[in-house]
mmCIF file of C-alpha atoms in Angstrom:
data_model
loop_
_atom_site.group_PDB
_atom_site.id
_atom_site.type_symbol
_atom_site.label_atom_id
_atom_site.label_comp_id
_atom_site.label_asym_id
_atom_site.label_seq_id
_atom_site.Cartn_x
_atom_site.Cartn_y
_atom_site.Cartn_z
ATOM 1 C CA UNK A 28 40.053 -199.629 -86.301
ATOM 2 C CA UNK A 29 40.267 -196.182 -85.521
ATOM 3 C CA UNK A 30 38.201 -196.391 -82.427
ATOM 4 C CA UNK A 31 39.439 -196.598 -78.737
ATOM 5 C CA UNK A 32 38.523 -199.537 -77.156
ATOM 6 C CA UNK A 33 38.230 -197.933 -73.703
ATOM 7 C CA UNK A 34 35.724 -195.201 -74.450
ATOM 8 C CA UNK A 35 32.933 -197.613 -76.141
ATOM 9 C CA UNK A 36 32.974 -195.063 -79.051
ATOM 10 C CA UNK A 37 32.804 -197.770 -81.984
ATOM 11 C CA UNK A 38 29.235 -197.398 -82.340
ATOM 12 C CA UNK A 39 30.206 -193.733 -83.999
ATOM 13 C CA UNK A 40 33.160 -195.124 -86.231
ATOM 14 C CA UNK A 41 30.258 -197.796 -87.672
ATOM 15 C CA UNK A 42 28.092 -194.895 -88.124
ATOM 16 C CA UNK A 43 29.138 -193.549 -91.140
ATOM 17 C CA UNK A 44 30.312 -197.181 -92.652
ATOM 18 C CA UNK A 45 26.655 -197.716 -92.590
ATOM 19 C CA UNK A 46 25.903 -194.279 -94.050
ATOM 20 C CA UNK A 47 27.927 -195.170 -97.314
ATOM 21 C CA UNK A 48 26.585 -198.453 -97.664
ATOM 22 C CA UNK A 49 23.626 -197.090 -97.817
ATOM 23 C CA UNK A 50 24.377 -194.872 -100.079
ATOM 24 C CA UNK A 51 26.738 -196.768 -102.639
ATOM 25 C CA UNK A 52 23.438 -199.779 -102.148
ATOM 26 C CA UNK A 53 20.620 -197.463 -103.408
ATOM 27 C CA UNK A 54 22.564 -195.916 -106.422
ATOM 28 C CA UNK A 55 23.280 -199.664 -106.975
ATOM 29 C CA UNK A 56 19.430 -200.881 -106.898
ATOM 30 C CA UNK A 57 18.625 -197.704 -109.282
ATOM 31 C CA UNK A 58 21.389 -199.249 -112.154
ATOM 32 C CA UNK A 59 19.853 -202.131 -111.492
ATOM 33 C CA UNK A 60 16.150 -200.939 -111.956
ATOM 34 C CA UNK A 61 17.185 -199.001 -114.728
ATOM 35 C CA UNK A 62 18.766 -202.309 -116.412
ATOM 36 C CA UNK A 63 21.989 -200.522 -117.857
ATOM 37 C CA UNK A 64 25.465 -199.581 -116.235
ATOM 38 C CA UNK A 65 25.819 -203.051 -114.934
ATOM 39 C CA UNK A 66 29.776 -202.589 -114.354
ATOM 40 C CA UNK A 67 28.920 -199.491 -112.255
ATOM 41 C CA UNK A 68 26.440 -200.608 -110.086
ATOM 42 C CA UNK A 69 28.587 -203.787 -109.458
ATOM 43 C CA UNK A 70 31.846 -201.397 -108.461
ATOM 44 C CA UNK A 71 28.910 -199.355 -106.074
ATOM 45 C CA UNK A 72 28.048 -202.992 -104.785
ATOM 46 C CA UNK A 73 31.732 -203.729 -103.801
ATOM 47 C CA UNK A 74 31.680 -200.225 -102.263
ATOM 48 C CA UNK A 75 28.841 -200.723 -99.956
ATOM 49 C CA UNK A 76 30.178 -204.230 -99.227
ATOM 50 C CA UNK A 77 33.502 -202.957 -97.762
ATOM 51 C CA UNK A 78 31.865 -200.156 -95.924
ATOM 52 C CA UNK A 79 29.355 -202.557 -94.647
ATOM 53 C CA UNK A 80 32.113 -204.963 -93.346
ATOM 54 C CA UNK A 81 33.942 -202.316 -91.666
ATOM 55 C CA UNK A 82 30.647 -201.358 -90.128
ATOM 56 C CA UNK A 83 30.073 -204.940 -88.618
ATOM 57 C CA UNK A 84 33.708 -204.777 -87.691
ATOM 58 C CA UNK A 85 33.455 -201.258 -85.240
ATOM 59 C CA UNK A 86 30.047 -202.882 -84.423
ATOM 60 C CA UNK A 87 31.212 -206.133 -83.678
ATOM 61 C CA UNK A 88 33.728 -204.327 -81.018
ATOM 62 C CA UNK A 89 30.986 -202.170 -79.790
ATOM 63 C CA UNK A 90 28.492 -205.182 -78.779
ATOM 64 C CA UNK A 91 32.029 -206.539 -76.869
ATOM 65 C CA UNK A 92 32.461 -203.164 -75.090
ATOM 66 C CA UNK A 93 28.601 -202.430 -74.170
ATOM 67 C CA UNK A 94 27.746 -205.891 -73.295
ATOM 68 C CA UNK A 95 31.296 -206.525 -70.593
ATOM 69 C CA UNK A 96 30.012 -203.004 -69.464
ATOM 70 C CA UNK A 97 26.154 -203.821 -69.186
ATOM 71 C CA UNK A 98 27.135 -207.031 -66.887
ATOM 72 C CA UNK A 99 29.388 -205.297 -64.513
ATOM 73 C CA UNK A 100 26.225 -202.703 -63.667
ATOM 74 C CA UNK A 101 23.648 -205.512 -63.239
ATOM 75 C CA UNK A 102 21.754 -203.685 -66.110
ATOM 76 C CA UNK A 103 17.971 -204.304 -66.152
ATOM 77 C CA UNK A 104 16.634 -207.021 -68.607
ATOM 78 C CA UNK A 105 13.474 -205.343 -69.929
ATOM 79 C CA UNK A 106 13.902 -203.424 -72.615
ATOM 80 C CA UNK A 107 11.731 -200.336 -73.158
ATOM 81 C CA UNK A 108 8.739 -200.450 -75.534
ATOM 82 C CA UNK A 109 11.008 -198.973 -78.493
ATOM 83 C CA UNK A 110 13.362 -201.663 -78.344
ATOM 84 C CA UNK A 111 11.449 -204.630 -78.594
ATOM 85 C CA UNK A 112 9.177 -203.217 -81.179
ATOM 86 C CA UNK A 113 12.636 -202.961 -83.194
ATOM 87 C CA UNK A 114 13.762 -206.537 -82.117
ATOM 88 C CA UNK A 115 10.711 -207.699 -83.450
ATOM 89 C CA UNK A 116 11.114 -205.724 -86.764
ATOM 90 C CA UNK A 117 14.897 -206.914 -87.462
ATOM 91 C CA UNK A 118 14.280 -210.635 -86.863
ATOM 92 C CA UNK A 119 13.387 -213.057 -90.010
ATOM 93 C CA UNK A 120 11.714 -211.091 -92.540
ATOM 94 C CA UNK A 121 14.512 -212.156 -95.279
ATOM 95 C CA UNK A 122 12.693 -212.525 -98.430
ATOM 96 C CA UNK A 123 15.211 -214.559 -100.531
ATOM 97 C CA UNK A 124 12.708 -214.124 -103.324
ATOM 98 C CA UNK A 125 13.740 -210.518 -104.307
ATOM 99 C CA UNK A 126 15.393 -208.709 -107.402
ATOM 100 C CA UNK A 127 18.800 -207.949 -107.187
ATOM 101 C CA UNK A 128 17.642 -204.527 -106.818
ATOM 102 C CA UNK A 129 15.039 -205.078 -104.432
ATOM 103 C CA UNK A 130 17.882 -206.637 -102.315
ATOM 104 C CA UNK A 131 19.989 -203.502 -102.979
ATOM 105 C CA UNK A 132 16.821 -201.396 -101.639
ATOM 106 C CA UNK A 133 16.437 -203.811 -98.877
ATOM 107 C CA UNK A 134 19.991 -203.464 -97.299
ATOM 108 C CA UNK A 135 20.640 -199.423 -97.830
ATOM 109 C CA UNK A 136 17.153 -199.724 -95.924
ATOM 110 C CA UNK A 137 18.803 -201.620 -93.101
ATOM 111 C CA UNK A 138 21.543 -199.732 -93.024
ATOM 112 C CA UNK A 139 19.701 -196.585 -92.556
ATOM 113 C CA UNK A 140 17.545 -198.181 -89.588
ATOM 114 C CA UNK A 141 21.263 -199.333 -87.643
ATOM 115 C CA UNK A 142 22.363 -195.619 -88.544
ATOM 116 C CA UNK A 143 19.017 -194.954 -86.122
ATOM 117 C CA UNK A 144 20.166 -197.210 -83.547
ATOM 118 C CA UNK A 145 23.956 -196.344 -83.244
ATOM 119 C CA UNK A 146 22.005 -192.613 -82.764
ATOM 120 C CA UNK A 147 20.721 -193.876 -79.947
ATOM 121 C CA UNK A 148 23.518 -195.422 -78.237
ATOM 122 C CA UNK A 149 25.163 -192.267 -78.149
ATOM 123 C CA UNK A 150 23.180 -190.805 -76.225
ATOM 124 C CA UNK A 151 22.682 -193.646 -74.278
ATOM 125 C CA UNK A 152 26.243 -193.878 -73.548
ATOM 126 C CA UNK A 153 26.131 -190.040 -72.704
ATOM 127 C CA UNK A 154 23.779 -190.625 -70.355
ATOM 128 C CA UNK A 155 25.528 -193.674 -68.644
ATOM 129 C CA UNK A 156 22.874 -195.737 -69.679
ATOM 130 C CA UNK A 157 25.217 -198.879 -70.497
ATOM 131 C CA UNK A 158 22.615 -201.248 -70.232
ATOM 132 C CA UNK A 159 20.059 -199.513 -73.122
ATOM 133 C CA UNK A 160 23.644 -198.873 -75.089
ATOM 134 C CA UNK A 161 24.031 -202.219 -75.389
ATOM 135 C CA UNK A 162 20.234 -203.468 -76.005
ATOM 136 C CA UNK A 163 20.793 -201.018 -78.918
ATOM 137 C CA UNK A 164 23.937 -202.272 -80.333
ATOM 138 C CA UNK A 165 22.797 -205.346 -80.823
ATOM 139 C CA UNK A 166 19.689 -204.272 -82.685
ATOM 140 C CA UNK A 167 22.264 -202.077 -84.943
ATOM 141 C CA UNK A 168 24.614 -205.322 -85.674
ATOM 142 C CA UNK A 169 21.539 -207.524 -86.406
ATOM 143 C CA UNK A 170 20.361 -204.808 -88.489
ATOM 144 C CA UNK A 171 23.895 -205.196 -89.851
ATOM 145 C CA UNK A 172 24.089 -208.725 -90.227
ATOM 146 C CA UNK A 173 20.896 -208.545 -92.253
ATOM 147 C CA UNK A 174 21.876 -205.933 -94.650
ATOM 148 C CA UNK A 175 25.062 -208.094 -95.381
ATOM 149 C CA UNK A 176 22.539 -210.839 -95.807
ATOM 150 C CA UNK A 177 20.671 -208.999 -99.002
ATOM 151 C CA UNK A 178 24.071 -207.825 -100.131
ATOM 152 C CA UNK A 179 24.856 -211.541 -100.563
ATOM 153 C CA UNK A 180 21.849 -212.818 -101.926
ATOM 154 C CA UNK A 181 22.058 -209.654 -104.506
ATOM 155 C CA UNK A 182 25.845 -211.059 -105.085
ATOM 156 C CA UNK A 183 24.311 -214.735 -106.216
ATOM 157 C CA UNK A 184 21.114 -213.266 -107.918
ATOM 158 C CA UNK A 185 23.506 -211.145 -110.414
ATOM 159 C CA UNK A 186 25.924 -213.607 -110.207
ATOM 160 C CA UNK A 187 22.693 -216.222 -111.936
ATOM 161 C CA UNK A 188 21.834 -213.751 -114.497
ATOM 162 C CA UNK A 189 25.325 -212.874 -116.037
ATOM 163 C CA UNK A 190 25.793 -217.119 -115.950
ATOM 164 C CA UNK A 191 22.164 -217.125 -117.908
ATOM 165 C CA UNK A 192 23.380 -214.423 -119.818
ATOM 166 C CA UNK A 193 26.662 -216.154 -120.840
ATOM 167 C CA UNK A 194 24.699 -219.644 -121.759
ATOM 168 C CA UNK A 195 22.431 -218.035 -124.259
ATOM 169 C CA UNK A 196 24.909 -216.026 -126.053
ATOM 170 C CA UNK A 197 27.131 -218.730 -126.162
ATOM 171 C CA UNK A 198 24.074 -221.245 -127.519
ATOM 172 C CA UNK A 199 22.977 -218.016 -130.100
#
């Protein structure tokens, strides 16, 4: 990790990690949509997947940093209005039913809303506000967590339809 533990800046390493795997996820679903370029969209898959793991990684680290921080100021419990509405928005809400690309669509979507979050732990953190830094972390490595989640279940859905592919040529 590039990051210095001691100045809580992981939040802005996982920044861009989240960026690309956004990125490398969308041109993924649209291969996907599209039906063709199957071996390309897979390599953008493995793409996003490392630069979503080195995301959770900084993230993980920042959650550690804002959280031993938050306790030592006694920071308030409530969160502000903003904040829960987001809590509520990044818990459940899974659907395991999707298309590969739909789950491709689903995490770059993530990934964009923890890029909004990390945002605002920066300035946060600017502000000494260690307490909302940390509320906000967490939302960004839940948000995190779930985009990993569809990244997986877009994994085992291609995973299925090469193995269906494979059984009917093979029975042709």
């Amino acid at each position: 990790m590039t990051a210095n533990s001691q100045d809580g800046s992981h939040h802005l390493s996982a920044q861009p990690h989240h960026e690309q795997a956004a990125r490398f996820h969308r041109e993924a679903s649209r291969h996907f949509e599209a039906g063709k370029d199957f071996a390309h969209a897979a390599h953008q898959v493995l793409i996003a997947h490392g630069h979503a793991l080195q995301a959770l990684e900084f993230e993980l680290a920042a959650n550690v940093y804002y959280a031993g921080h938050a306790a030592r100021k006694n920071a308030p419990d409530t969160p502000s209005s903003n904040l829960r509405h987001a809590a509520t928005e990044s818990e459940g809400n899974t659907n395991i039913g999707l298309s590969c690309a739909e789950h491709h669509t689903a995490a770059a979507g993530l990934h964009e809303e923890a890029c909004g979050h990390l945002s605002r732990v920066a300035g946060h953190f600017q502000k000494s506000k260690i307490g909302e830094a940390a509320r906000e972390a967490k939302l960004a490595l839940d948000l995190a967590v779930r985009a990993a989640f569809h990244s997986n279940e877009a994994a085992k859905d291609y995973a299925k339809q090469c193995s269906n592919a494979q059984a009917v040529a093979i029975a042709s």
